[in-house]
Every structure is written in C-alpha cells, then in structure tokens.
mmCIF file of C-alpha atoms in Angstrom:
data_model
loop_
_atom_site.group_PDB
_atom_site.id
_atom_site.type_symbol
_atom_site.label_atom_id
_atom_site.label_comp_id
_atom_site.label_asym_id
_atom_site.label_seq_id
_atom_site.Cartn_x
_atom_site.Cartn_y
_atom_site.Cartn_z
ATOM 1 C CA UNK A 77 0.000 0.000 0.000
ATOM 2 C CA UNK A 78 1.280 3.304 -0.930
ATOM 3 C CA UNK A 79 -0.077 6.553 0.304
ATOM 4 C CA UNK A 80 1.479 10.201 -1.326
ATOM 5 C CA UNK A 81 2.426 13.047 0.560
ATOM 6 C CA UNK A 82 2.495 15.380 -2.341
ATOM 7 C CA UNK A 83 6.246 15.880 -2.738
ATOM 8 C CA UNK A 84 6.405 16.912 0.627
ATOM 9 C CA UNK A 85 9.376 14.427 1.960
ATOM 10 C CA UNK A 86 9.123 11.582 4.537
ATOM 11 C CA UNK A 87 11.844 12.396 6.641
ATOM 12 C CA UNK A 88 10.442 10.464 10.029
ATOM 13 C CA UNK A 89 8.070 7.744 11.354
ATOM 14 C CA UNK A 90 6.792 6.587 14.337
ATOM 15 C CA UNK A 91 4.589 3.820 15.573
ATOM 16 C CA UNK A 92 2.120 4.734 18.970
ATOM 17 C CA UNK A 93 2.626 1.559 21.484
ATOM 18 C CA UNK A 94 -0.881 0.366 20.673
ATOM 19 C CA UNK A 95 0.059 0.732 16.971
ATOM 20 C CA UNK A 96 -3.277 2.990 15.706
ATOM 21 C CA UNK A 97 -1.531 5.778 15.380
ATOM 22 C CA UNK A 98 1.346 6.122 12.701
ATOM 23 C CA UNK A 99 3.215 9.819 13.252
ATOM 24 C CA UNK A 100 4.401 11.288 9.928
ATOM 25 C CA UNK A 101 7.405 13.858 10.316
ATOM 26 C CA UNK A 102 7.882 15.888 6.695
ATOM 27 C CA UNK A 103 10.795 17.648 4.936
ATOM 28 C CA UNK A 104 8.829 20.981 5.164
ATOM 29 C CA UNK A 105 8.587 20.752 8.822
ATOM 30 C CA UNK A 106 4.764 19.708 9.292
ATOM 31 C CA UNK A 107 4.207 16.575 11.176
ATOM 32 C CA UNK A 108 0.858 14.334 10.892
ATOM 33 C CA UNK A 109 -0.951 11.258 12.717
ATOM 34 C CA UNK A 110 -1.852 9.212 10.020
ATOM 35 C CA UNK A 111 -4.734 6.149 10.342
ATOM 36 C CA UNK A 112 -2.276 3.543 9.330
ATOM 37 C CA UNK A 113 -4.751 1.085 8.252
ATOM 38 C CA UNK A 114 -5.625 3.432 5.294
ATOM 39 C CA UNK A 115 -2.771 5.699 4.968
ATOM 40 C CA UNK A 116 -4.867 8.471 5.652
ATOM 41 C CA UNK A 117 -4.021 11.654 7.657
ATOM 42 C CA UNK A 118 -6.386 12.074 10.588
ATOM 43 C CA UNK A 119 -4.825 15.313 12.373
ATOM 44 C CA UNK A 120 -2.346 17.401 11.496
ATOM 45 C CA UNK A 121 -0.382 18.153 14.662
ATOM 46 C CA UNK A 122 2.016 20.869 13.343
ATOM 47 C CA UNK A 123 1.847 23.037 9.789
ATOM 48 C CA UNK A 124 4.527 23.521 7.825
ATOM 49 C CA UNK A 125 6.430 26.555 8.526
ATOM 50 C CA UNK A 126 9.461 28.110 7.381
ATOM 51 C CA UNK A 127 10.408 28.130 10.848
ATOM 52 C CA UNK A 128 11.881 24.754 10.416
ATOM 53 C CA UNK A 129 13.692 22.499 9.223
ATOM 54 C CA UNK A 130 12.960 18.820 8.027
ATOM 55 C CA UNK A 131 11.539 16.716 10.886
ATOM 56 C CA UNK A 132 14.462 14.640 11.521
ATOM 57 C CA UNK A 133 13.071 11.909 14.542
ATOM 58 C CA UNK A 134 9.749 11.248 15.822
ATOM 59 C CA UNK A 135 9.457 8.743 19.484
ATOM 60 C CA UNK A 136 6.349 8.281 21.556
ATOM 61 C CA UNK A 137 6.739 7.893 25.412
ATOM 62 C CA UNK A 138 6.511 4.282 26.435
ATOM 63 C CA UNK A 139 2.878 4.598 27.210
ATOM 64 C CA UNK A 140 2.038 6.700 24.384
ATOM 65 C CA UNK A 141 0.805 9.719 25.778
ATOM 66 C CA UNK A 142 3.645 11.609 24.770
ATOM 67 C CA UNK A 143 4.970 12.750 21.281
ATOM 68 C CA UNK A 144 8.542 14.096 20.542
ATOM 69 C CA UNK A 145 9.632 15.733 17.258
ATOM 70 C CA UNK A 146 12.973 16.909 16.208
ATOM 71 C CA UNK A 147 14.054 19.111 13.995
ATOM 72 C CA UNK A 148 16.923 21.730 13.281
ATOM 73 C CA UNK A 149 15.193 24.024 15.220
ATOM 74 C CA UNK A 150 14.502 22.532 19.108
ATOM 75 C CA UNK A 151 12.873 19.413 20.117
ATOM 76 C CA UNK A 152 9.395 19.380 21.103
ATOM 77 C CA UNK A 153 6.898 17.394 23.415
ATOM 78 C CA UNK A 154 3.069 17.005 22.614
ATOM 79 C CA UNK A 155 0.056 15.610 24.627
ATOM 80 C CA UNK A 156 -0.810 13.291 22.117
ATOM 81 C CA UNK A 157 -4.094 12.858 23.561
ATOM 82 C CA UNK A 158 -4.805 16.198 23.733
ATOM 83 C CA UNK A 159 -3.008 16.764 20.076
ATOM 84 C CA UNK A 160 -0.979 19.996 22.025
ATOM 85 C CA UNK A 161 2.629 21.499 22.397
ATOM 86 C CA UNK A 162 3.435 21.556 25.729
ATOM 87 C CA UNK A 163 6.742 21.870 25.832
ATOM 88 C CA UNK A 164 10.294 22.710 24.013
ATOM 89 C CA UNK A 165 13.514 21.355 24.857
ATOM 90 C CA UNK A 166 16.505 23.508 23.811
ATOM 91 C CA UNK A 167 19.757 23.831 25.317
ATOM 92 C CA UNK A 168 21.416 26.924 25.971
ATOM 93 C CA UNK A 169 24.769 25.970 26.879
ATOM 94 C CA UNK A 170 26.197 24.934 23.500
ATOM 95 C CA UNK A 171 25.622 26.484 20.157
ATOM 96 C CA UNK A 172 21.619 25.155 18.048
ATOM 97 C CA UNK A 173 22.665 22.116 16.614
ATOM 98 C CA UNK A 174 20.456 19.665 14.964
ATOM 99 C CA UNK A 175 18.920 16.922 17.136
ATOM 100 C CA UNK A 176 18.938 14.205 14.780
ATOM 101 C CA UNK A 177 17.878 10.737 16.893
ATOM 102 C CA UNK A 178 15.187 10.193 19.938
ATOM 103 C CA UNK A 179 14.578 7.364 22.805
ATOM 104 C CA UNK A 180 12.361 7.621 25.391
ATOM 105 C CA UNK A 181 13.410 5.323 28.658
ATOM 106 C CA UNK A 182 11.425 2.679 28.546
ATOM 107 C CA UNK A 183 10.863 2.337 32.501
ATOM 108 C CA UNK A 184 11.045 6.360 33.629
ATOM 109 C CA UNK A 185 10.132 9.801 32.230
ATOM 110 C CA UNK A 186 13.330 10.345 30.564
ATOM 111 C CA UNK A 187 13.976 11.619 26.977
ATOM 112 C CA UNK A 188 18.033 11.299 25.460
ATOM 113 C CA UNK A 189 18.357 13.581 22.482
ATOM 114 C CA UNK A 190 21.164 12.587 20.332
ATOM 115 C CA UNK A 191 22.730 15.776 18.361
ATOM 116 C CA UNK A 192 25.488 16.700 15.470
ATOM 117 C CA UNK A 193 27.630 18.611 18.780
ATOM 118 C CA UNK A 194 29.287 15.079 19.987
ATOM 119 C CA UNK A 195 26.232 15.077 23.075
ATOM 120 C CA UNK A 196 23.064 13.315 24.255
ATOM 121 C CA UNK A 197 20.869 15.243 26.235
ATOM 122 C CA UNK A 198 18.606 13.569 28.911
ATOM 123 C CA UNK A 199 15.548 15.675 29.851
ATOM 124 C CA UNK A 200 12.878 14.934 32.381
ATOM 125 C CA UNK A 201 9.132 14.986 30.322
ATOM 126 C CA UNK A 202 7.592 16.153 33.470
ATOM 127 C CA UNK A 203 9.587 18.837 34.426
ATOM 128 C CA UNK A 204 10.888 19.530 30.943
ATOM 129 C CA UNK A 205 14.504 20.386 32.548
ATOM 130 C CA UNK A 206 17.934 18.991 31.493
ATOM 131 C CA UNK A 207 18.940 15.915 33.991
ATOM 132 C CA UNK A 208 22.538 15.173 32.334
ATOM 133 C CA UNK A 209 24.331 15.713 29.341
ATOM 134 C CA UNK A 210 27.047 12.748 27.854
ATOM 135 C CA UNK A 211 29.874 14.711 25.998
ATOM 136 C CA UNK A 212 31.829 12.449 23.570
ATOM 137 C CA UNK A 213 35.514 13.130 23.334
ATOM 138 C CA UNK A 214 35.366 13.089 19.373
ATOM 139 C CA UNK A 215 33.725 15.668 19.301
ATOM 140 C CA UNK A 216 36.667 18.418 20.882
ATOM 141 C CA UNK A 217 39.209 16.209 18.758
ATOM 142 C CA UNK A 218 37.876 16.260 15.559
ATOM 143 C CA UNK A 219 35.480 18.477 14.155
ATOM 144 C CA UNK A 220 34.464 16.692 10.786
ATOM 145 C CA UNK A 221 33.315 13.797 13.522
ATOM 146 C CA UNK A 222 30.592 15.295 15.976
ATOM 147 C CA UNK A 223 27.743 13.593 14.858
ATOM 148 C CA UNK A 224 25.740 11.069 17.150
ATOM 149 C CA UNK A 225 24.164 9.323 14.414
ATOM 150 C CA UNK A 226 21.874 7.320 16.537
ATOM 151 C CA UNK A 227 20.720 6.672 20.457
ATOM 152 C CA UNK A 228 18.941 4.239 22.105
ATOM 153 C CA UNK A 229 18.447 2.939 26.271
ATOM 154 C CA UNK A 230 18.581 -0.434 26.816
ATOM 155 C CA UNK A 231 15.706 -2.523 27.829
ATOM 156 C CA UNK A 232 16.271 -1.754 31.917
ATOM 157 C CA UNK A 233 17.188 1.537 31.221
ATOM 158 C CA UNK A 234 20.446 1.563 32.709
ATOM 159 C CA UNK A 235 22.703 1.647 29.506
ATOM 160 C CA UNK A 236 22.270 4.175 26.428
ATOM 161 C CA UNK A 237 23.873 3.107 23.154
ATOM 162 C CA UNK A 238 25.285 5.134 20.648
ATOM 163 C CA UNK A 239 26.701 5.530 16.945
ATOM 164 C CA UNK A 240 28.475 8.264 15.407
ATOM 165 C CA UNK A 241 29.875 9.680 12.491
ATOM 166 C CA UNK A 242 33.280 9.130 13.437
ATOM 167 C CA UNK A 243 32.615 4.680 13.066
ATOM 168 C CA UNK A 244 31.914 3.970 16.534
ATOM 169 C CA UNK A 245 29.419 2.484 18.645
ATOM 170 C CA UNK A 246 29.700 3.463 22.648
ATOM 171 C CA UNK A 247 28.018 2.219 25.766
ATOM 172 C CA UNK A 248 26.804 4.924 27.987
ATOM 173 C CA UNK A 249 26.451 4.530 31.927
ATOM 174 C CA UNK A 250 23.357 6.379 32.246
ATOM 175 C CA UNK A 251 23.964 7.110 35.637
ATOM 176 C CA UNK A 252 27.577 7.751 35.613
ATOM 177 C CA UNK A 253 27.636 9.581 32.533
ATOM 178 C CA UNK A 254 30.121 7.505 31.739
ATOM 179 C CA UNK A 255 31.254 5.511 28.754
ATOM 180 C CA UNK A 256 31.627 2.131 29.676
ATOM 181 C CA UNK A 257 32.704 0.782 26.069
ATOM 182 C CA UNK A 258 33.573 1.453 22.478
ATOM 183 C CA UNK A 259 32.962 -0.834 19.803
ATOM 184 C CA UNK A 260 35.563 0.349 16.683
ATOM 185 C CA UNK A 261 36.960 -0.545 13.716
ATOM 186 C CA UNK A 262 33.723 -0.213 11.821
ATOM 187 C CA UNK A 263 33.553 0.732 8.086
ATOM 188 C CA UNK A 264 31.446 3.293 7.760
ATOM 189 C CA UNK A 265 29.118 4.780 10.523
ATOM 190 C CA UNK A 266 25.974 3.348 12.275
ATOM 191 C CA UNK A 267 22.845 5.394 10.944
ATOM 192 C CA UNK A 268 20.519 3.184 13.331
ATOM 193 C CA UNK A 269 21.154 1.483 16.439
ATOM 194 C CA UNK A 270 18.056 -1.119 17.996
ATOM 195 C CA UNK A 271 17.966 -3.709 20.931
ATOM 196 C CA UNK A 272 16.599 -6.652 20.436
ATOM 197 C CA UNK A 273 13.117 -7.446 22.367
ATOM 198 C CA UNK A 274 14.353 -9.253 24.815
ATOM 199 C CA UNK A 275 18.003 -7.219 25.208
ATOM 200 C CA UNK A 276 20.272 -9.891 24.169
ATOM 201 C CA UNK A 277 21.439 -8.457 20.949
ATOM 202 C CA UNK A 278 22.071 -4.969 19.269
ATOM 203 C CA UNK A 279 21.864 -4.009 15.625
ATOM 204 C CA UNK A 280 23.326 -1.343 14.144
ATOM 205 C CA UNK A 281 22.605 -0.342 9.962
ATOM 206 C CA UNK A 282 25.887 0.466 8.075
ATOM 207 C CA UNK A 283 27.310 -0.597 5.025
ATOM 208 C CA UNK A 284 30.817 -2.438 4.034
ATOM 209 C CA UNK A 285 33.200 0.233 2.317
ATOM 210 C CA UNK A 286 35.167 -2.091 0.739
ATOM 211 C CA UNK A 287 32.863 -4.639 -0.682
ATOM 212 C CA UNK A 288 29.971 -2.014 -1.170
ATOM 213 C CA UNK A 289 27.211 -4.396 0.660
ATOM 214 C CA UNK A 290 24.326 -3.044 2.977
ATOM 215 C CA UNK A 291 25.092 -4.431 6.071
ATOM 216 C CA UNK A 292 23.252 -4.981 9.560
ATOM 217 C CA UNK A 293 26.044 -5.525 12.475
ATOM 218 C CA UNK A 294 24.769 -7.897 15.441
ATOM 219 C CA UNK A 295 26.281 -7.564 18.765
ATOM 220 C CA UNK A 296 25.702 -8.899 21.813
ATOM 221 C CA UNK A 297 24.853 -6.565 24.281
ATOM 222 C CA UNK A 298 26.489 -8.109 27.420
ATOM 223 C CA UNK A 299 30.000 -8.136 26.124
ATOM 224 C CA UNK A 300 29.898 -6.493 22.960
ATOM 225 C CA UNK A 301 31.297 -8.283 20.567
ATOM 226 C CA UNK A 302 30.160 -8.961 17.197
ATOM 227 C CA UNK A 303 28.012 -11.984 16.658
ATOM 228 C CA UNK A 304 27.021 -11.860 12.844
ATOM 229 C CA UNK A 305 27.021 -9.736 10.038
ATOM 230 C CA UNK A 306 24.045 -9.722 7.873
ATOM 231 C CA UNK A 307 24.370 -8.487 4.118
ATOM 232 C CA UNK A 308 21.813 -7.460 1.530
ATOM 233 C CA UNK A 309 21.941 -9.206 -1.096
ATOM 234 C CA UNK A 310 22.277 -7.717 -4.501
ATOM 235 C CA UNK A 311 18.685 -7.781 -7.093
ATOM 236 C CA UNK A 312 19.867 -9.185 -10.342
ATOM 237 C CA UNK A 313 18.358 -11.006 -13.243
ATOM 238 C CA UNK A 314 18.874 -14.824 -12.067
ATOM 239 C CA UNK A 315 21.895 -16.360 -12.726
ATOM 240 C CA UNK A 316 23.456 -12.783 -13.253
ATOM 241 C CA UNK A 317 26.252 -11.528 -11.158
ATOM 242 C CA UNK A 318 27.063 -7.724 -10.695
ATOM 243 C CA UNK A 319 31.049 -7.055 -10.634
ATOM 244 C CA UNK A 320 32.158 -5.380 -7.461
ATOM 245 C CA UNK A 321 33.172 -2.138 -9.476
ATOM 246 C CA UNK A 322 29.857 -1.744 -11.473
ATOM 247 C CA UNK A 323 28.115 -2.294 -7.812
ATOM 248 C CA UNK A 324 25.903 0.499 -6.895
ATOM 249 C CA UNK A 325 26.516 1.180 -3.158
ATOM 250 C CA UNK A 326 23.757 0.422 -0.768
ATOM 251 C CA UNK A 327 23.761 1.373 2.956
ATOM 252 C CA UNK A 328 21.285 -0.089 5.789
ATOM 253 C CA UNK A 329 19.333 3.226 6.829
ATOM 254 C CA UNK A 330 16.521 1.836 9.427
ATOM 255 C CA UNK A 331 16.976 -0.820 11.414
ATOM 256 C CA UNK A 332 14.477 -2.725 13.999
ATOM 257 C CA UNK A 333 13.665 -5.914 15.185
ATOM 258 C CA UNK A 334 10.641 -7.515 14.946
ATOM 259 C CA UNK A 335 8.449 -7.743 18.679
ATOM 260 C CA UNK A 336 9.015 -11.206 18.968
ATOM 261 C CA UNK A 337 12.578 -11.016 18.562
ATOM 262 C CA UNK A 338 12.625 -13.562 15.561
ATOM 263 C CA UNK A 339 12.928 -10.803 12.715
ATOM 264 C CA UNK A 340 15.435 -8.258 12.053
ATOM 265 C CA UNK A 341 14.354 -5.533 9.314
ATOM 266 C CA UNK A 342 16.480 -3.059 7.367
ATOM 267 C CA UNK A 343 15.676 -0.350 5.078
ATOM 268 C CA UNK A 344 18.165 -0.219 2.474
ATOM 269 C CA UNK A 345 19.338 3.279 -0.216
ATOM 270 C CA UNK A 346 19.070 0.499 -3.031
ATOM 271 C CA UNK A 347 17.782 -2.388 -4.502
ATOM 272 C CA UNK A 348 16.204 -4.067 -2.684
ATOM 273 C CA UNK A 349 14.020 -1.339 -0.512
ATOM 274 C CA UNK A 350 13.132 -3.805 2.818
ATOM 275 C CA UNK A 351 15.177 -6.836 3.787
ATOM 276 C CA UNK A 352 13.907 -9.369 6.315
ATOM 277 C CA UNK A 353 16.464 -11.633 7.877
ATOM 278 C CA UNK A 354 15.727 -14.384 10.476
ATOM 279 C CA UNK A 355 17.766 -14.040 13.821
ATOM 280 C CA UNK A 356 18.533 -17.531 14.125
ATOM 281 C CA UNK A 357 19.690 -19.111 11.471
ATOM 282 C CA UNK A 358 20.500 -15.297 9.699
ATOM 283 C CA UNK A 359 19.464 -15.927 6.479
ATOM 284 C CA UNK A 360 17.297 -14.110 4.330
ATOM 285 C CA UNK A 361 13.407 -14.666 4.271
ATOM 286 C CA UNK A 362 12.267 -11.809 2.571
ATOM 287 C CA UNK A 363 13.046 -8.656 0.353
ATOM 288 C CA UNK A 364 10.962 -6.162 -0.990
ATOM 289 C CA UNK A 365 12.375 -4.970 -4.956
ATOM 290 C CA UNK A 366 12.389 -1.640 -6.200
ATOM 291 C CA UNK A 367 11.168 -3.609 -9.520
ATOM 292 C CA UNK A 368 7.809 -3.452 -8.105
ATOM 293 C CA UNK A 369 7.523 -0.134 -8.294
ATOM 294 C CA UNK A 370 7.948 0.306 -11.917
ATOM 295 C CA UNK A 371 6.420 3.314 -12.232
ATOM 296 C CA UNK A 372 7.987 5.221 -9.273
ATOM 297 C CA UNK A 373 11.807 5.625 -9.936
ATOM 298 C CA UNK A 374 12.381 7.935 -7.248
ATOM 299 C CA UNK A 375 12.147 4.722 -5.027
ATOM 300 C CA UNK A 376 15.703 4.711 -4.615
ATOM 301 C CA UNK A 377 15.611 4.790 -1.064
ATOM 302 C CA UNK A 378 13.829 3.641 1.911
ATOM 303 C CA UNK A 379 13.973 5.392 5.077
ATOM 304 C CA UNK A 380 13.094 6.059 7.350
ATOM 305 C CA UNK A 381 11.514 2.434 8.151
ATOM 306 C CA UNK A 382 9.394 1.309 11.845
ATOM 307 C CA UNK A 383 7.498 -2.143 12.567
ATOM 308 C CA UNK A 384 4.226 -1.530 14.489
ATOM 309 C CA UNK A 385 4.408 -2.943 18.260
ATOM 310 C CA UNK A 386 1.752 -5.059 17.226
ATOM 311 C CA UNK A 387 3.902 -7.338 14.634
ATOM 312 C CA UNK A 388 1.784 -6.720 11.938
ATOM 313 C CA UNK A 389 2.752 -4.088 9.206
ATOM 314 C CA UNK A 390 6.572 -2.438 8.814
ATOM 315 C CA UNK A 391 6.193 1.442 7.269
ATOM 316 C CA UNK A 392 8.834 2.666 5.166
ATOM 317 C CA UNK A 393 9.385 6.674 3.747
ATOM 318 C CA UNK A 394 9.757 6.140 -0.335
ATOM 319 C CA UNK A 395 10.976 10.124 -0.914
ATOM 320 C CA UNK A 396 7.638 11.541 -0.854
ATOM 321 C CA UNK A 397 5.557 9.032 -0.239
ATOM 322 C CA UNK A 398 4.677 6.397 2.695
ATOM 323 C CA UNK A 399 4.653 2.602 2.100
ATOM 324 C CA UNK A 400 2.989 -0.025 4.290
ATOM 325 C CA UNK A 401 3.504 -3.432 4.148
ATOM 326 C CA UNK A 402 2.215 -6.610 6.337
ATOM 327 C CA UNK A 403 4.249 -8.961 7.758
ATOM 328 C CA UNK A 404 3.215 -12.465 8.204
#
C-alpha cells in the first residue's frame, strides 16, 4: 500500500505503542498522525512553517501519551491525547545544533536527544529540565566527527547506546555519565542502532566500504562483541552476477527488530528497498524490490523504516511518499 504526501518528503516515522496511530514527520517541517490502516491523515499536529527544518526523529513515550519531534530548530513534546505542544527542549549551553535521533526510557520519564555537537541530552518529560548531558571526546578532537548518528536505552534503562559519524558504537552509563565501552573498527558509521526485544542483541545499519554491501552488524549486548554480520543481497536477473566495481553502493538506513525477537528488518538506499532476515539461522526470508515499483523511480531509497508494536505491518518513507507493508 502506498499513500502520497504530495512531494512533501518523509523524513520520520513513528509507531504509537498500541500501533493505531502512525506519526508522519515531513521535509517541510509539518508533522501528521496518520490512520495507518488506510494511509490516511487524521490530524495534522504541526503546519509547515518556514520556521523549520525537516523533521528529523519522531518517538512516543513508552505509554504513548507523549509525542517528541525533532528538527533543526529545538525538540518538542506534545500531549498526544490532547493533540498539544506543551513543551520545548533547547539547550542553551552549546551552540543550536540539529537533534537528529530520539529514545524515550522505557521504565522512567526520561527523553536522550542525540545531536550533530558530539552530546546526548537527557531531559525529564515532566519537568521539561535537562537531567545530564554525555559529551563524547570526538567531538573536541575532531570536528568533521561530531555527529551522534543514533541513540537508544537499553531494555532496563540503565545503559544508552550510541553511533556516530566518526565509526563507533559506545556504551553509555546512564547514571555515571560515563562511557563504559567502544565498539571500533567499523567501516562506515551506524545510521541506526536497535535492541533486540528481549536485550540480548544490538543491531546497528551500516554498510561495508570495501565490498559495497548493505550491512546490519549484530552484537551482543552483554559483552559487545560482534556476533554476525548480515548483508543485503544484490537484485539481479537470475543467474546474473554484478562485478564489485559496477556495484551500486547500498547502505542499511533503518533498522528494527521484529516484537518477537525472531525478525530483524532493514531499510536499504538500493535495490532491494526492505530486507527481512531471520535471527537464528541469519538468512534471508524476505526482500521487498524496487522492480515493483515500476512506475515510481524515485524509489531509490527507503527510510526512514518502523514495525508496528503489534507485529503486523513495517512502514517505510519512499521520498515523498509512505509505504505499508504486512508482515506475516
């Protein structure tokens, strides 16, 4: 099912926890609940405006009552019941950078705010004040490397996880404020870092530099280390093989897991657009081709890309338009 937003750019998507509402955040700065058993806007939460810039990340609180949008403006909070602004979260110790990546804790009312300054912000949702900030030592080192590309808590809130620009994943004591690890040596940077339902395992969307594949890393999240690799593969004619150097590069964009932990999903800047990979055996059970789309060849990428709590449909952005699928 595809649904159009009239050229308007799908920059961000985000599932509510009982999965009937699906928040749309656009390139012109306007951000939507849509019906996502239709595709079908229901309210419009925030008009476009000059005023900002593309909404970058979209996260509802763990019991849904709260919405937070970010953009290169500030980061805001709505009552989602209430379909209100109640709050903005902008810190006035560093210079406005661009909050690029959301996670609400999923036990306490807690909201990190990953930005392109080296820092993660944690902010309390009730009081709407700044608890702690996590300064990465990149970023006063090197200043083509600030970017957190990517944050997420684990599942008992005690770690935060992130990726940035400069090929690195770190664990975060939350409360230390301390980094506890660094995962290296990586390629090319994590755009999207997800636990796994149950904790055991995190994946992180990048891409191999030097054969050109899509890749989503798996690590296990007690010591770290890298447990499997999983490539996409390349869409040819079968029986047809694509030399390395005429290989159009393709990068992993979204990555989540599926809620029962069995699935892994990545969005992919290529062909194909969705890849499904069991976690067990890590093979591939399912792709979704840009051939299907004939008609549409801006479908070059998809992202961003969510799987509703429920298990039953995975939502990609195709450029302007919104795609929803249903998983078995």
């Amino acid at each position: 099912m595809i649904a159009k937003t009239n050229f308007r750019g799908v920059y961000a998507l985000a599932f509510s926890p009982d999965s009937k509402i699906l928040a749309v955040g656009l390139l012109d700065g306007g951000i939507e609940f849509w019906d996502p058993r239709t595709l079908t806007p229901t309210v419009k939460l925030r008009k476009p405006s000059e005023r900002y810039d593309g909404v970058l990340d979209l996260a509802f609180s763990r019991d849904g009552t709260l919405l937070a949008g970010c953009d290169g403006v500030s980061t805001t909070l709505w009552n989602v019941a209430a379909r209100e602004e109640i709050a903005t979260l902008t810190d006035t110790e560093i210079d406005p950078v661009k909050v690029q990546s959301l996670a609400f804790h999923p036990h306490a009312d807690v909201l990190a705010c990953a930005n392109m300054h080296a820092t993660v912000n944690l902010w309390d949702t009730g009081t709407h004040e700044k608890l702690a900030t996590l300064i990465d030592p990149i970023g006063y080192t090197d200043s083509r490397k600030k970017s957190v590309e990517s944050v997420a808590f684990s599942r008992d809130g005690s770690t935060i996880v992130t990726s940035h620009e400069a090929c690195n994943v770190r664990f975060w004591d939350v409360s230390a404020g301390e980094i506890i690890s660094t995962i290296d040596g990586l390629e090319l940077p994590v755009l999207e870092l997800a636990y796994s339902p149950d904790g055991s395992l995190l994946a992180g969307g990048t891409a191999s530099l030097s054969t050109r594949d899509g890749q989503v890393k798996l690590w296990s999240a007690d010591s770290q280390e890298e447990v499997a690799t999983l490539t996409v593969p390349y869409v040819t004619t079968p029986g047809e093989a694509i030399p390395l150097k005429e290989r159009i590069a393709q990068y992993v964009n979204s990555v989540q897991f599926s809620p029962d932990g069995e699935t892994v999903i990545g969005s992919v800047n290529g062909d194909p657009l969705i890849v499904l990979w069991d976690v067990a055996t890590r093979k591939v059970v399912d792709i979704e081709e840009k051939r299907t789309y004939q008609d549409s060849a801006d479908y070059d990428i998809a992202h961003p890309m969510r799987i509703s709590p429920d298990g039953t449909m995975v939502t990609a952005g195709l450029s302007s338009d919104v795609a929803l699928w249903k998983l078995p």
